[in-house]
Amino acid sequence: MAELSIDIAGLKLKNPVMTASGTFGFGVEFDDFFDLNSLGGFVVKGTTLHPRQGNSYPRMAETPSGMLNAVGLQNGGVKYFAENIYPRLLVYDTNILVNVSGSTVEEYIACAEQINELDHIAGIELNISCPNVKEGGMAFGTSCPAAEAVVKAVRKVYHKPLMVKLSPNVTNITDIALAVEASGADSVSLINTILAMAIHAESRKPVLSTVTGGLSGPAIKPVALRMVWQVSKSVKIPVVGIGGIMNSTDAIEFFLAGASAIQVGTANFIDPMASQHIIAGIDNYLDRHKFKSIKEIIGGLQL
Amino acid sequence: MAELSIDIAGLKLKNPVMTASGTFGFGVEFDDFFDLNSLGGFVVKGTTLHPRQGNSYPRMAETPSGMLNAVGLQNGGVKYFAENIYPRLLVYDTNILVNVSGSTVEEYIACAEQINELDHIAGIELNISCPNVKEGGMAFGTSCPAAEAVVKAVRKVYHKPLMVKLSPNVTNITDIALAVEASGADSVSLINTILAMAIHAESRKPVLSTVTGGLSGPAIKPVALRMVWQVSKSVKIPVVGIGGIMNSTDAIEFFLAGASAIQVGTANFIDPMASQHIIAGIDNYLDRHKFKSIKEIIGGLQL
Amino acid sequence: MNKSSSFTKTKLSTYTGLPNPILAIFAHYSNAIYLRMKKSVQNLKVVSNQRLNKDHALLELKSEVLLEGILPGQFANILVDKSQKVFLRRPFSIFQVDYKCNSIFILIKGIGEGTKALSKSLVGDTLSVIFPLGRGYTFPAKRSKVLLVGGGVGIAPLMLLATMLKQDNHQIEILLGARTGEDLVELENFAKYGTIHTTTEDGSHGTEGFVTNHALFGEELKSFDRIYTCGPEPMMKAVARLAHLNSVDCEVSLENTMACGYGVCLCCVTETTGGHRCVCTDGPVFDIKQLKWQN
Amino acid sequence: MNKSSSFTKTKLSTYTGLPNPILAIFAHYSNAIYLRMKKSVQNLKVVSNQRLNKDHALLELKSEVLLEGILPGQFANILVDKSQKVFLRRPFSIFQVDYKCNSIFILIKGIGEGTKALSKSLVGDTLSVIFPLGRGYTFPAKRSKVLLVGGGVGIAPLMLLATMLKQDNHQIEILLGARTGEDLVELENFAKYGTIHTTTEDGSHGTEGFVTNHALFGEELKSFDRIYTCGPEPMMKAVARLAHLNSVDCEVSLENTMACGYGVCLCCVTETTGGHRCVCTDGPVFDIKQLKWQN
Ligand SMILES: Cc1cc2nc3c(=O)[nH]c(=O)nc-3n(C[C@H](O)[C@H](O)[C@H](O)COP(=O)(O)OP(=O)(O)OC[C@H]3O[C@@H](n4cnc5c(N)ncnc54)[C@H](O)[C@@H]3O)c2cc1C
Ligand SMILES: Cc1cc2nc3c(=O)[nH]c(=O)nc-3n(C[C@H](O)[C@H](O)[C@H](O)COP(=O)(O)OP(=O)(O)OC[C@H]3O[C@@H](n4cnc5c(N)ncnc54)[C@H](O)[C@@H]3O)c2cc1C
Ligand SMILES: Cc1cc2nc3c(=O)[nH]c(=O)nc-3n(C[C@H](O)[C@H](O)[C@H](O)COP(=O)(O)O)c2cc1C
Ligand SMILES: Cc1cc2nc3c(=O)[nH]c(=O)nc-3n(C[C@H](O)[C@H](O)[C@H](O)COP(=O)(O)O)c2cc1C
Ligand code: FES
Ligand code: FES
């Protein structure tokens, strides 16, 4: 049994396995499946200042080894979250992060301020990379000045760990990561989904109501791994790896590439127990390879 | 039997199915499998001014519904091509394009000049998007000024159809496409591979000798489709769709998204007959849906 | 909202054993408190696979964990590991439950990659199944006359529904529609729980036409206390319209493309009077009043 | 460069029918002009699948197209359509050819997803196979004393080689190495074509140690005109070094990760005296002089 705990710039995780926003509901949906306290942490659904109905149906398309989604941040708004969901989360003894999105910098600020009041929320994951909303969303994550502006603004009002979630839809993700680091982010998580599209040939229609959506799942793992590797070589803050992680071997690859923790996303749909198998598998890997702690393999790729 | 022929800015294809550079050798390797004259055209291996040994082994990694390659433009140089390969291509009655790469604008020019002398070569596909070489390659395809410079320079010396192959590793592919169009490209082809990475968890080593490589295959189809759709809405020149096309349904999706022709890449490895099945399947689709010509479905996505 | 939640602890006092040879004996329910079964991921063994006609197969899947109360209309999300092209699980209604053998039955119509691969499962194969999922049909509070209307493979959730309604001693009429007589499956088993009526588009079995062309949708419709339906959306909409016109309660079971099946991805929404709702958790069964389907 | 090309039209005049029950009768070759078979993509039917030990299976695949000359060392690239995780084909040596039944044999050791899925093929399944691919072993021009050295599943190309060398009337010694006696398969069939020697790492069968620990690699080695080998790279390198030291010709069959298998992707290169060469077309068989393996 190796040491699995890790500190992500103030977030003390009992193990490096978290679950990704938008793929884990509010956590409570998993109560039937396993004890949530076994997780290093979990990130709840994308939350915005105002309630959002999300995009119209259809919102999902299956693709080779992956899927597209165009949920569009359906959520009840931060007030609804604080009043109706937050109280149900108090029972859990793990790191709960809220994934925050907005159409304007002001919305991000207002939302973050309210979350700052919630003691039991360990941190914010700032989503500057959602490809499925018309305004804001990904726009903040694809230009350095925009990313800087929103991170600086939120940093002023939010005093707990601030993780910034990066978009892969850029020419140079290290530029964005460096900008975000300089603006006060405590850590970065990557990647969000890749902007993509599906067409139904027989009906000659787009599969998604929004035409384009975000690609996730094993298909994007090689891209995510490359970006985690590039970013972790460039920034000093911890990197959280996300993208197509289905099993512990995938997770190990991300640690080797430089991730200090990982998030399990689409894998939750294929197997709600995925995060549990991953935790066990990481432990087994470390034991087999005689590592005493997860820290020994972070960035441990042998070139 | 619908009309399958299409004119791609001067390239008269008997059908819209070509095969992609780097996945079809010099064509001759397929003689055992089928009659190459059945193709709309084929693009031979990436060719450079000087001979290149390519990258060290290993150059390939299998990934979920895809693969990484890091061949690194191994080729005998344009002179070798002209003297040893070109004569063997004279027997074919189809459009043969040479995929041209370089580390400097001067290399691109010198290579294009030599290909301009080869009567039986129908056109050049200018590769400004190869992720697997240290110098040049993708760098030309990820910034507008660089793309403009190389396309303008080659346009001056090359007087037959010039197709420019775009990189998906950019924030905004339409910007690059517009720049390339303004610089004299007759058509654009997209996408080249997505920069990605694979790690072997047990040995803790990168799978590829070059650490990163290019992702191709069905995994990238949704991304390719999105980019073809975006670009075809922006430019006036024809768009050639590439990326994960395995069967005729995939091909139809690209036509609907706005491609005037397609290239079959990685699918050739899974099934050397893929291009043949695709041609037959397109014909069948058009008949079933009572279209008289392939032209009727290009950009025919119903929003 | 959906009344099925009231079934998490219900006394099904009218239960009697079932004679159906291939199907369940609900000894578990008999005079017992009905407990909601927790959803879980299980590896179920294929103990039989009967081909019913050219595209329908009936799988029996045995669990190692004691099955508890499963409601009609609840579904299972099944992993397809033998096909290269299928990534996500595929949802299927729980067709029947055999508590004695501790197995569930799944009726599969092969229409695409996933369903075709699953319908070829071999006895001895293991399938990863998440179940039971979703809210099922609700039961009338008093003895009622009910109409079950199934179209195509939409008959799937109606078998367990009929079984349990019969336990509750309701008066049951069952109307099943298909394209041709060949496409009608499991009529004999349905007949054990109620009076069977059929329609086929080509007239090869029962009334010619769609289910709504059947005489039951004439004057008699008003005599029913409730209609339960599952089938293609246009069929369910036609049934819902007539139910509404005749002021009969009606519950429909919706289909939707699902990624998770248990309420965390928000991909499977449908428009309801309460806004976007997930078919996998707020449904798949909805009262037509919740949808905007009355007209 | 590789002499196998001289075999595209060769008279194998010494051929005689083979008694091997499960294997080929090469009537096709007998006193006939040997024609190179064109490579093609074929759907081959699995006509038998014998499990040889815990991880080795021997598949017989029947073709609808008349098989023509296949050279020992040539391989087949097989699609794995029953596993979700395998995208590319998997290369396998052609273990044996039965021209009478028009079938090829493939020996598979299950080590990962693809090989395990293929080794579970059922009789009646259809596999998409591209074959014959690559350049095989070359034959001595005059009657020779040859040594075949196989390690692990590297014995696979040696069966067809032994068969054809025997037709050509050469003197054949066969040395097979494995981890344990359990891991040695097909010894009886090999024994039909030459004298068998074995080594095992645990000493449970034949000499204890690696193949190069066998007495054949002592003084006797010089008496051979040629060594053919296939197995793990360290083994082949050790064999190559001793062959070189003793001035014996030596051909090795290399493994490599392949995307296409027929020379168009340039993914499978190996370093040779002539620069990067594709293992799938310039090999898989190389003369050790082409590689930098003499020392
Ligand atoms: C709650 C629930 C219960 C169900 N119960 C059952 C059951 O008991 N038995 C049963 O057999 N089925 C049932 N289904 C349906 C079943 O889940 C589907 O048939 C199955 O998911 C199809 O998977 P597939 O891989 O076979 O088909 P796929 O290959 O995924 O696609 C099926 C067909 O749909 C077409 N299609 C795909 N996308 C579109 C689009 N955007 N527009 C138009 N056409 C499209 C495709 O062309 C294809 O022909 C149920 C569904 C739900 C939601
Ligand atoms: C010309 C040729 C002929 C062959 N003939 C035969 C034959 O006749 N019979 C036979 O059984 N096999 C043969 N092989 C080998 C066979 O092709 C492989 O065993 C097969 O491709 C493995 O596929 P898989 O899906 O089972 O394994 P995979 O799941 O793809 O991987 C196999 C194992 O290799 C490990 N691995 C993967 N990548 C790396 C890496 N970069 N570094 C270290 N380890 C890694 C994995 O961890 C895994 O355990 C031949 C190969 C060639 C090239
Ligand atoms: C259905 C769905 C909804 C998602 N919603 C959000 C979201 O609200 N906020 C966010 O930052 N990321 C969201 N994501 C992105 C995931 O958190 C994750 O970054 C991405 O899916 C890549 O990881 P994966 O391949 O493991 O799924 C969503 C992904 C999916 C599939
Ligand atoms: C092994 C390999 C080698 C390639 N070499 C080249 C090349 O030399 N020049 C080029 O422009 N593209 C090259 N490509 C990219 C393909 O032409 C194509 O753009 C890409 O693979 C996406 O299409 P696909 O998914 O259908 O393969 C190569 C791709 C592969 C897989
Ligand atoms: S399928 Fe995921 S919420 Fe319904
Ligand atoms: S495997 Fe493609 S060239 Fe050898």
mmCIF file of N, CA, C and O in Angstrom, chain C residues 15 17 22 56 62 76 84 109 117-118 137 146 170 180 182 214 235 242 260-261 264 283 291:
data_model
loop_
_atom_site.group_PDB
_atom_site.id
_atom_site.type_symbol
_atom_site.label_atom_id
_atom_site.label_comp_id
_atom_site.label_asym_id
_atom_site.label_seq_id
_atom_site.Cartn_x
_atom_site.Cartn_y
_atom_site.Cartn_z
ATOM 1 N N TYR C 15 -50.641 -10.558 -4.737
ATOM 2 C CA TYR C 15 -49.782 -11.426 -5.539
ATOM 3 C C TYR C 15 -50.203 -12.906 -5.488
ATOM 4 O O TYR C 15 -50.545 -13.448 -4.452
ATOM 5 N N GLY C 17 -48.743 -16.674 -7.421
ATOM 6 C CA GLY C 17 -47.684 -17.263 -8.266
ATOM 7 C C GLY C 17 -48.095 -17.272 -9.722
ATOM 8 O O GLY C 17 -49.272 -17.269 -10.059
ATOM 9 N N ILE C 22 -41.558 -19.911 -18.874
ATOM 10 C CA ILE C 22 -40.213 -19.340 -19.032
ATOM 11 C C ILE C 22 -39.995 -18.184 -18.060
ATOM 12 O O ILE C 22 -38.902 -17.642 -17.987
ATOM 13 N N HIS C 56 -35.659 -10.440 -33.339
ATOM 14 C CA HIS C 56 -35.863 -10.345 -31.889
ATOM 15 C C HIS C 56 -35.220 -11.518 -31.144
ATOM 16 O O HIS C 56 -35.384 -12.658 -31.555
ATOM 17 N N LYS C 62 -28.545 -13.951 -15.462
ATOM 18 C CA LYS C 62 -28.610 -14.368 -14.061
ATOM 19 C C LYS C 62 -27.670 -13.521 -13.206
ATOM 20 O O LYS C 62 -26.525 -13.270 -13.586
ATOM 21 N N ALA C 76 -32.244 -1.402 -17.974
ATOM 22 C CA ALA C 76 -30.878 -1.837 -17.691
ATOM 23 C C ALA C 76 -29.987 -1.240 -18.767
ATOM 24 O O ALA C 76 -30.380 -1.147 -19.924
ATOM 25 N N GLN C 84 -16.580 -3.559 -32.135
ATOM 26 C CA GLN C 84 -15.553 -2.535 -32.160
ATOM 27 C C GLN C 84 -16.145 -1.136 -32.241
ATOM 28 O O GLN C 84 -15.528 -0.171 -31.865
ATOM 29 N N LYS C 109 -34.363 -6.122 -29.959
ATOM 30 C CA LYS C 109 -34.568 -6.088 -31.403
ATOM 31 C C LYS C 109 -33.271 -5.585 -32.039
ATOM 32 O O LYS C 109 -32.794 -4.490 -31.723
ATOM 33 N N ALA C 117 -25.055 -7.062 -31.881
ATOM 34 C CA ALA C 117 -23.999 -7.780 -31.159
ATOM 35 C C ALA C 117 -24.572 -8.436 -29.907
ATOM 36 O O ALA C 117 -24.296 -9.603 -29.625
ATOM 37 N N LEU C 118 -25.392 -7.704 -29.157
ATOM 38 C CA LEU C 118 -25.949 -8.272 -27.928
ATOM 39 C C LEU C 118 -26.874 -9.436 -28.210
ATOM 40 O O LEU C 118 -26.908 -10.414 -27.466
ATOM 41 N N TYR C 137 -43.567 2.539 -14.548
ATOM 42 C CA TYR C 137 -44.995 2.860 -14.591
ATOM 43 C C TYR C 137 -45.536 2.873 -13.173
ATOM 44 O O TYR C 137 -45.011 2.188 -12.284
ATOM 45 N N VAL C 146 -57.479 -1.365 -17.241
ATOM 46 C CA VAL C 146 -56.325 -0.702 -17.870
ATOM 47 C C VAL C 146 -56.074 -1.248 -19.263
ATOM 48 O O VAL C 146 -56.380 -2.412 -19.560
ATOM 49 N N HIS C 170 -55.989 -6.173 -11.461
ATOM 50 C CA HIS C 170 -56.675 -5.223 -12.338
ATOM 51 C C HIS C 170 -57.226 -5.941 -13.554
ATOM 52 O O HIS C 170 -56.827 -7.062 -13.868
ATOM 53 N N THR C 180 -46.008 -6.538 -39.402
ATOM 54 C CA THR C 180 -46.640 -7.757 -39.914
ATOM 55 C C THR C 180 -46.818 -8.733 -38.761
ATOM 56 O O THR C 180 -46.271 -8.534 -37.672
ATOM 57 N N GLU C 182 -45.525 -11.574 -38.459
ATOM 58 C CA GLU C 182 -44.183 -12.088 -38.151
ATOM 59 C C GLU C 182 -43.505 -11.293 -37.046
ATOM 60 O O GLU C 182 -42.687 -11.811 -36.300
ATOM 61 N N HIS C 214 -57.534 0.527 -34.035
ATOM 62 C CA HIS C 214 -58.260 -0.579 -33.411
ATOM 63 C C HIS C 214 -59.532 -0.080 -32.732
ATOM 64 O O HIS C 214 -59.578 1.047 -32.236
ATOM 65 N N MET C 235 -46.538 6.821 -32.628
ATOM 66 C CA MET C 235 -47.607 5.986 -32.085
ATOM 67 C C MET C 235 -48.021 6.479 -30.701
ATOM 68 O O MET C 235 -49.199 6.678 -30.415
ATOM 69 N N LEU C 242 -55.511 10.666 -28.134
ATOM 70 C CA LEU C 242 -56.826 10.054 -27.952
ATOM 71 C C LEU C 242 -57.136 9.862 -26.465
ATOM 72 O O LEU C 242 -58.284 10.037 -26.033
ATOM 73 N N CYS C 260 -25.145 8.042 -19.854
ATOM 74 C CA CYS C 260 -24.915 7.371 -18.565
ATOM 75 C C CYS C 260 -26.060 6.458 -18.164
ATOM 76 O O CYS C 260 -25.849 5.344 -17.730
ATOM 77 N N GLY C 261 -27.287 6.953 -18.277
ATOM 78 C CA GLY C 261 -28.435 6.157 -17.843
ATOM 79 C C GLY C 261 -28.816 6.350 -16.393
ATOM 80 O O GLY C 261 -29.799 5.772 -15.931
ATOM 81 N N VAL C 264 -26.378 11.604 -14.598
ATOM 82 C CA VAL C 264 -25.237 12.479 -14.350
ATOM 83 C C VAL C 264 -24.730 13.228 -15.579
ATOM 84 O O VAL C 264 -23.989 14.191 -15.439
ATOM 85 N N GLY C 283 -37.733 9.821 -15.998
ATOM 86 C CA GLY C 283 -38.501 8.850 -16.764
ATOM 87 C C GLY C 283 -37.822 7.525 -16.621
ATOM 88 O O GLY C 283 -37.168 7.298 -15.617
ATOM 89 N N LEU C 291 -45.612 15.913 -20.151
ATOM 90 C CA LEU C 291 -45.071 16.252 -21.478
ATOM 91 C C LEU C 291 -46.047 17.243 -22.091
ATOM 92 O O LEU C 291 -47.082 17.554 -21.520
#
